[in-house]
Coordinates of C-alpha atoms and ligand atoms in Angstrom, one line a residue:
M127 CA 0.0 0.0 0.0
T128 CA 1.2 3.5 -0.7
I129 CA 1.2 6.1 2.1
T130 CA -1.8 7.8 0.4
E131 CA -3.7 4.5 0.3
E132 CA -2.9 3.9 4.0
I133 CA -4.2 7.3 4.9
Q134 CA -7.4 6.8 3.0
A135 CA -8.0 3.4 4.6
L136 CA -7.3 4.7 8.1
K137 CA -9.5 7.7 7.5
K138 CA -12.5 5.5 6.9
E139 CA -11.6 3.1 9.7
K140 CA -11.3 6.0 12.2
N141 CA -14.2 8.1 10.9
A142 CA -11.9 10.9 10.2
V143 CA -11.9 13.8 7.7
I144 CA -8.9 15.9 6.5
L145 CA -9.0 19.7 6.3
A146 CA -6.1 21.6 4.6
H147 CA -5.2 25.2 4.0
Y148 CA -4.0 26.3 0.6
Y149 CA -0.5 26.9 1.9
V150 CA 0.4 23.3 2.8
N151 CA 2.4 21.0 0.5
P152 CA 0.7 19.9 -2.7
E153 CA 0.7 16.2 -1.8
V154 CA -1.2 17.1 1.4
Q155 CA -3.7 19.3 -0.4
E156 CA -4.2 16.3 -2.8
I157 CA -5.4 13.9 -0.1
A158 CA -7.5 16.5 1.8
D159 CA -11.3 16.2 1.8
Y160 CA -11.7 20.0 2.2
I161 CA -9.2 22.7 1.1
G162 CA -9.7 26.4 1.7
D163 CA -8.9 29.7 3.2
S164 CA -9.3 30.3 7.0
F165 CA -12.9 31.4 6.7
Y166 CA -14.0 28.4 4.6
L167 CA -12.2 26.0 7.0
S168 CA -13.8 27.4 10.1
K169 CA -17.2 27.2 8.5
V170 CA -16.7 23.7 7.1
A171 CA -15.5 22.4 10.5
V172 CA -18.9 23.1 11.9
G173 CA -21.4 20.4 11.0
L174 CA -19.0 17.7 9.8
K175 CA -20.4 14.3 10.4
E176 CA -17.0 12.7 11.1
Q177 CA -15.8 12.5 14.7
T178 CA -12.2 13.2 14.0
I179 CA -10.7 16.2 12.1
V180 CA -7.1 16.0 11.0
F181 CA -6.2 19.7 10.6
C182 CA -3.4 20.4 8.1
G183 CA -2.6 23.9 8.9
V184 CA -1.1 26.0 11.7
S185 CA -2.2 25.9 15.3
F186 CA -4.7 28.7 15.4
M187 CA -6.7 27.0 12.6
G188 CA -6.9 23.7 14.5
E189 CA -7.7 25.6 17.7
S190 CA -10.6 27.4 16.0
A191 CA -12.0 24.1 14.8
K192 CA -11.8 22.7 18.3
I193 CA -13.3 25.8 19.9
L194 CA -16.3 25.5 17.5
N195 CA -16.6 21.7 17.8
P196 CA -15.7 20.8 21.4
D197 CA -17.0 17.2 21.0
K198 CA -14.8 16.4 18.1
K199 CA -11.2 15.2 18.2
V200 CA -8.9 17.6 16.3
L201 CA -5.6 16.0 15.5
M202 CA -2.6 18.2 14.6
P203 CA -0.1 16.4 12.4
D204 CA 2.6 18.8 13.7
V205 CA 2.0 20.6 17.0
E206 CA 4.9 23.0 16.3
A207 CA 3.3 24.4 13.1
D208 CA 2.4 27.8 14.5
C209 CA 1.7 31.2 13.0
A210 CA 4.1 33.9 14.4
M211 CA 1.5 36.6 13.9
A212 CA -1.0 34.8 16.2
H213 CA 1.0 35.9 19.2
M214 CA 1.6 39.6 18.2
A215 CA -0.9 41.3 20.5
D216 CA -1.6 41.3 24.2
A217 CA -4.4 41.4 26.6
E218 CA -3.0 44.3 28.6
T219 CA -3.0 46.6 25.5
I220 CA -6.6 45.5 24.8
R221 CA -7.6 46.4 28.3
R222 CA -6.0 49.9 28.0
M223 CA -7.7 50.5 24.7
R224 CA -11.1 49.6 26.2
E225 CA -10.5 52.2 28.9
Q226 CA -9.6 54.8 26.4
Y227 CA -12.5 54.4 23.9
E228 CA -16.0 53.9 25.3
D229 CA -17.6 52.2 22.3
L230 CA -14.5 50.2 21.2
A231 CA -14.9 47.0 19.2
V232 CA -11.9 44.7 19.5
V233 CA -11.7 43.0 16.1
C234 CA -9.5 40.0 16.1
Y235 CA -8.1 38.5 12.9
I236 CA -8.6 34.7 13.2
N237 CA -4.7 34.4 13.0
S238 CA -4.5 34.7 16.7
T239 CA -4.3 32.6 19.9
A240 CA -7.5 31.5 21.7
E241 CA -6.2 33.8 24.6
L242 CA -6.4 36.8 22.3
K243 CA -9.8 35.8 20.9
R244 CA -11.2 35.5 24.4
H245 CA -10.6 39.3 24.9
S246 CA -12.1 40.2 21.6
D247 CA -15.6 41.2 20.4
V248 CA -15.6 39.6 17.0
C249 CA -13.2 37.5 14.9
V250 CA -12.6 38.2 11.2
T251 CA -10.7 36.6 8.3
S252 CA -9.2 38.3 5.3
A253 CA -12.3 37.0 3.4
N254 CA -14.9 38.8 5.6
A255 CA -13.1 41.5 7.5
V256 CA -14.4 44.5 5.5
Q257 CA -18.0 43.2 5.6
I258 CA -17.9 42.5 9.3
V259 CA -16.2 45.8 10.4
R260 CA -18.7 47.7 8.3
A261 CA -21.6 45.9 10.0
L262 CA -20.4 46.6 13.5
P263 CA -22.4 49.3 15.4
N264 CA -19.1 50.6 17.0
Q265 CA -17.3 53.7 15.7
N266 CA -13.9 52.8 17.2
I267 CA -12.1 49.7 16.0
F268 CA -9.0 48.2 17.6
F269 CA -7.8 45.7 15.0
I270 CA -5.5 42.9 16.2
P271 CA -2.9 41.5 15.5
D272 CA -2.2 42.4 11.8
K273 CA -1.4 46.0 11.0
N274 CA -1.4 45.5 7.2
L275 CA -4.8 43.9 7.1
A276 CA -6.1 46.6 9.5
H277 CA -4.9 49.4 7.2
F278 CA -6.4 47.6 4.2
V279 CA -9.8 47.3 6.0
A280 CA -9.6 50.9 7.2
E281 CA -9.3 52.2 3.7
Q282 CA -12.5 50.3 2.7
V283 CA -14.4 51.5 5.8
P284 CA -13.3 55.2 6.0
E285 CA -16.3 56.1 8.2
K286 CA -14.8 54.3 11.2
H287 CA -11.8 55.2 13.4
F288 CA -9.1 52.6 13.6
V289 CA -6.5 51.9 16.3
Y290 CA -3.6 49.8 15.0
N291 CA -1.6 47.1 16.6
D292 CA 2.0 46.3 15.6
G293 CA 1.6 42.7 14.4
Y294 CA 2.4 41.4 10.9
C295 CA 2.9 38.2 9.0
P296 CA 6.7 37.6 8.7
V297 CA 6.1 35.9 5.3
H298 CA 4.0 38.6 3.7
E299 CA 5.8 41.5 5.4
K300 CA 8.9 40.6 3.4
M301 CA 7.3 41.0 0.0
Q302 CA 9.3 43.6 -2.0
V303 CA 7.9 46.2 -4.3
R304 CA 11.1 46.0 -6.4
E305 CA 10.7 42.2 -6.9
L306 CA 7.0 42.6 -7.9
L307 CA 8.0 45.3 -10.4
D308 CA 10.7 43.1 -11.8
V309 CA 8.2 40.3 -12.6
K310 CA 5.7 42.9 -14.0
E311 CA 8.5 44.3 -16.3
Q312 CA 9.0 40.8 -17.7
H313 CA 5.3 40.1 -18.0
P314 CA 3.6 43.4 -18.5
K315 CA 0.2 41.9 -19.3
A316 CA 0.0 39.9 -16.1
E317 CA -2.4 41.0 -13.3
I318 CA -1.1 41.3 -9.8
L319 CA -3.1 39.5 -7.1
C320 CA -2.1 40.1 -3.5
H321 CA -3.1 39.0 0.0
P322 CA -4.0 41.9 2.4
E323 CA -1.3 40.8 4.8
C324 CA 1.2 42.4 2.4
P325 CA 2.5 45.9 3.2
K326 CA 0.6 48.9 1.8
A327 CA 3.3 49.7 -0.8
V328 CA 2.9 46.2 -2.3
L329 CA -0.9 46.4 -2.2
E330 CA -0.8 49.6 -4.1
L331 CA 0.5 47.7 -7.1
A332 CA -2.2 45.1 -7.0
D333 CA -5.1 44.7 -9.5
Y334 CA -6.9 42.6 -6.8
V335 CA -6.5 42.2 -3.1
G336 CA -8.1 39.3 -1.3
S337 CA -7.9 36.1 0.8
T338 CA -6.3 33.0 -0.7
S339 CA -9.8 31.8 -1.9
G340 CA -10.4 35.3 -3.3
I341 CA -7.2 35.2 -5.3
I342 CA -8.0 31.7 -6.6
R343 CA -11.5 32.8 -7.6
Y344 CA -10.3 36.0 -9.2
A345 CA -7.7 34.1 -11.3
A346 CA -10.4 31.7 -12.6
E347 CA -12.9 34.4 -13.5
S348 CA -10.5 37.0 -15.0
A349 CA -10.1 37.1 -18.8
C350 CA -6.4 37.6 -18.2
R351 CA -4.0 34.7 -19.0
E352 CA -1.1 35.6 -16.7
F353 CA -0.9 36.5 -13.0
I354 CA 1.7 37.6 -10.5
I355 CA 0.8 36.2 -7.2
G356 CA 1.6 38.1 -4.0
T357 CA 1.0 35.4 -1.3
E358 CA 2.5 32.2 0.0
N359 CA 3.6 29.8 -2.8
G360 CA 1.3 26.9 -1.6
V361 CA -1.6 28.5 -3.6
R362 CA 0.2 27.6 -6.8
W363 CA -1.1 24.1 -6.7
K364 CA -4.8 25.0 -6.8
L365 CA -4.2 27.9 -9.2
E366 CA -2.5 25.6 -11.7
Q367 CA -4.9 22.8 -11.2
E368 CA -8.0 24.9 -11.8
N369 CA -6.5 27.0 -14.7
P370 CA -4.7 24.8 -17.1
G371 CA -4.3 27.5 -19.8
K372 CA -3.1 30.3 -17.4
T373 CA 0.4 31.1 -16.1
F374 CA 1.3 32.1 -12.5
Y375 CA 4.5 33.9 -11.5
F376 CA 5.9 34.6 -8.1
T377 CA 8.5 37.0 -7.0
K378 CA 12.2 36.0 -7.1
T379 CA 12.1 35.4 -3.3
E380 CA 9.1 33.1 -3.2
P381 CA 7.0 33.7 -0.1
V382 CA 7.1 30.4 1.9
C383 CA 5.5 29.8 5.3
R384 CA 7.8 27.3 6.9
D385 CA 5.2 26.4 9.5
M386 CA 2.6 25.4 6.9
K387 CA 5.2 23.3 5.2
R388 CA 5.9 21.3 8.3
I389 CA 2.8 19.2 7.6
T390 CA 3.7 16.0 5.7
L391 CA 1.9 12.8 4.7
E392 CA 4.0 10.8 7.2
K393 CA 2.9 13.0 10.1
I394 CA -0.8 12.7 9.0
L395 CA -0.4 9.0 8.9
H396 CA 1.1 9.0 12.4
V397 CA -1.7 10.9 14.0
L398 CA -4.4 8.8 12.2
K399 CA -2.7 5.6 13.4
T400 CA -2.1 6.7 17.0
G401 CA -4.7 9.3 17.7
E402 CA -1.9 11.3 19.3
Q403 CA -1.6 15.2 19.2
A404 CA -5.2 15.8 19.8
L405 CA -5.8 19.5 20.6
E406 CA -7.1 20.4 24.1
V407 CA -8.5 23.8 25.0
N408 CA -9.4 24.5 28.6
E409 CA -13.2 24.8 28.8
A410 CA -13.4 28.3 30.3
L411 CA -11.0 29.6 27.5
R412 CA -12.9 27.7 24.9
E413 CA -16.3 29.1 25.8
A414 CA -14.9 32.6 25.9
A415 CA -13.1 32.3 22.6
Q416 CA -16.2 30.7 20.9
K417 CA -18.2 33.9 21.3
P418 CA -16.2 36.1 18.8
L419 CA -15.8 33.2 16.4
E420 CA -19.6 32.5 16.4
R421 CA -20.3 36.2 16.0
M422 CA -18.0 36.2 12.9
L423 CA -19.9 33.2 11.4
E424 CA -23.2 35.0 12.2
L425 CA -22.2 38.4 10.7
A426 CA -20.6 36.9 7.7
K427 CA -23.8 35.1 6.6
Ligands
13P199 P1 -6.5 33.2 4.3 O1 -7.6 33.3 5.3 O2 -6.6 34.2 3.2 O3 -6.4 31.8 3.7 O4 -5.1 33.5 4.9 C1 -4.6 32.8 6.0 C2 -3.2 33.2 6.2 O5 -2.6 32.7 7.1 C3 -2.6 34.1 5.3 O6 -1.2 34.2 5.6
SF4_200 FE1 0.8 33.0 9.8 FE2 2.0 34.3 7.8 FE3 2.2 31.7 7.9 FE4 -0.2 32.9 7.3 S1 1.7 32.9 6.1 S2 0.1 31.2 8.7 S3 0.0 34.7 8.6 S4 3.0 33.1 9.4

């Protein structure tokens, strides 16, 4: 039996389902039952009939699935796969901001720890942040942890006042204007599609800014045949699979999230075989962090 066949057989035997983010290795996306952006994965996790979820992504993603589905077993193929940005805010600053602004809404990007979510009013992802912030009754928004996404949302919702936090994604923050322009010079007809975690100067060059799913959808619907992609290189697999006649370019320094790439078929097989590395979230924390996540699912409907 190949490793893929072994995984498929164990999945049936253990009543398990595999969820994967677009940034994981292609061979992992290939065996997943559901692939998507953070918003899709959090929605899909609710209401799955299988008892066990193998989450191929970084820890905040598995944690969100566990928070929303406390009765399910959520297995993490690599417990060290973490998102650096998820830790780039703190409860003390949130407390101070709440003192300063009476009607403050703490808007928490889903790329955050459960501890940060617990202190927040609503969660958002890059796919729904604009829609949700616009729908909030509050005038003052403290957006954590990502400053780049915060600035992008603030531009779309100018009627609100934003307070920024100094978090960022180390992968997207490194995207260089010069490198994007180099690709554009070589392929002048290509459209530039970027993730909102990129710095403002990069986003200014983009023809489209959106979540990983948004980028994949845009590329499929556009009449253009060539694209320059401003996000992590894992999206290439889906982009090429769904658009056989189109070409996708990345910058010379390809953005790679080392944590996402930690997930391998061997590690998936191991957790399926042993049931090890099941996520546990303390019940008080889980209940508190569930509220902003559920509010997101409600407001994004
Ligand atoms: P998406 O929600 O767009 O998939 O982004 C998740 C992420 O981690 C981007 O770096
Ligand atoms: Fe976190 Fe950036 Fe990796 Fe996304 S690409 S999971 S934001 S470190």
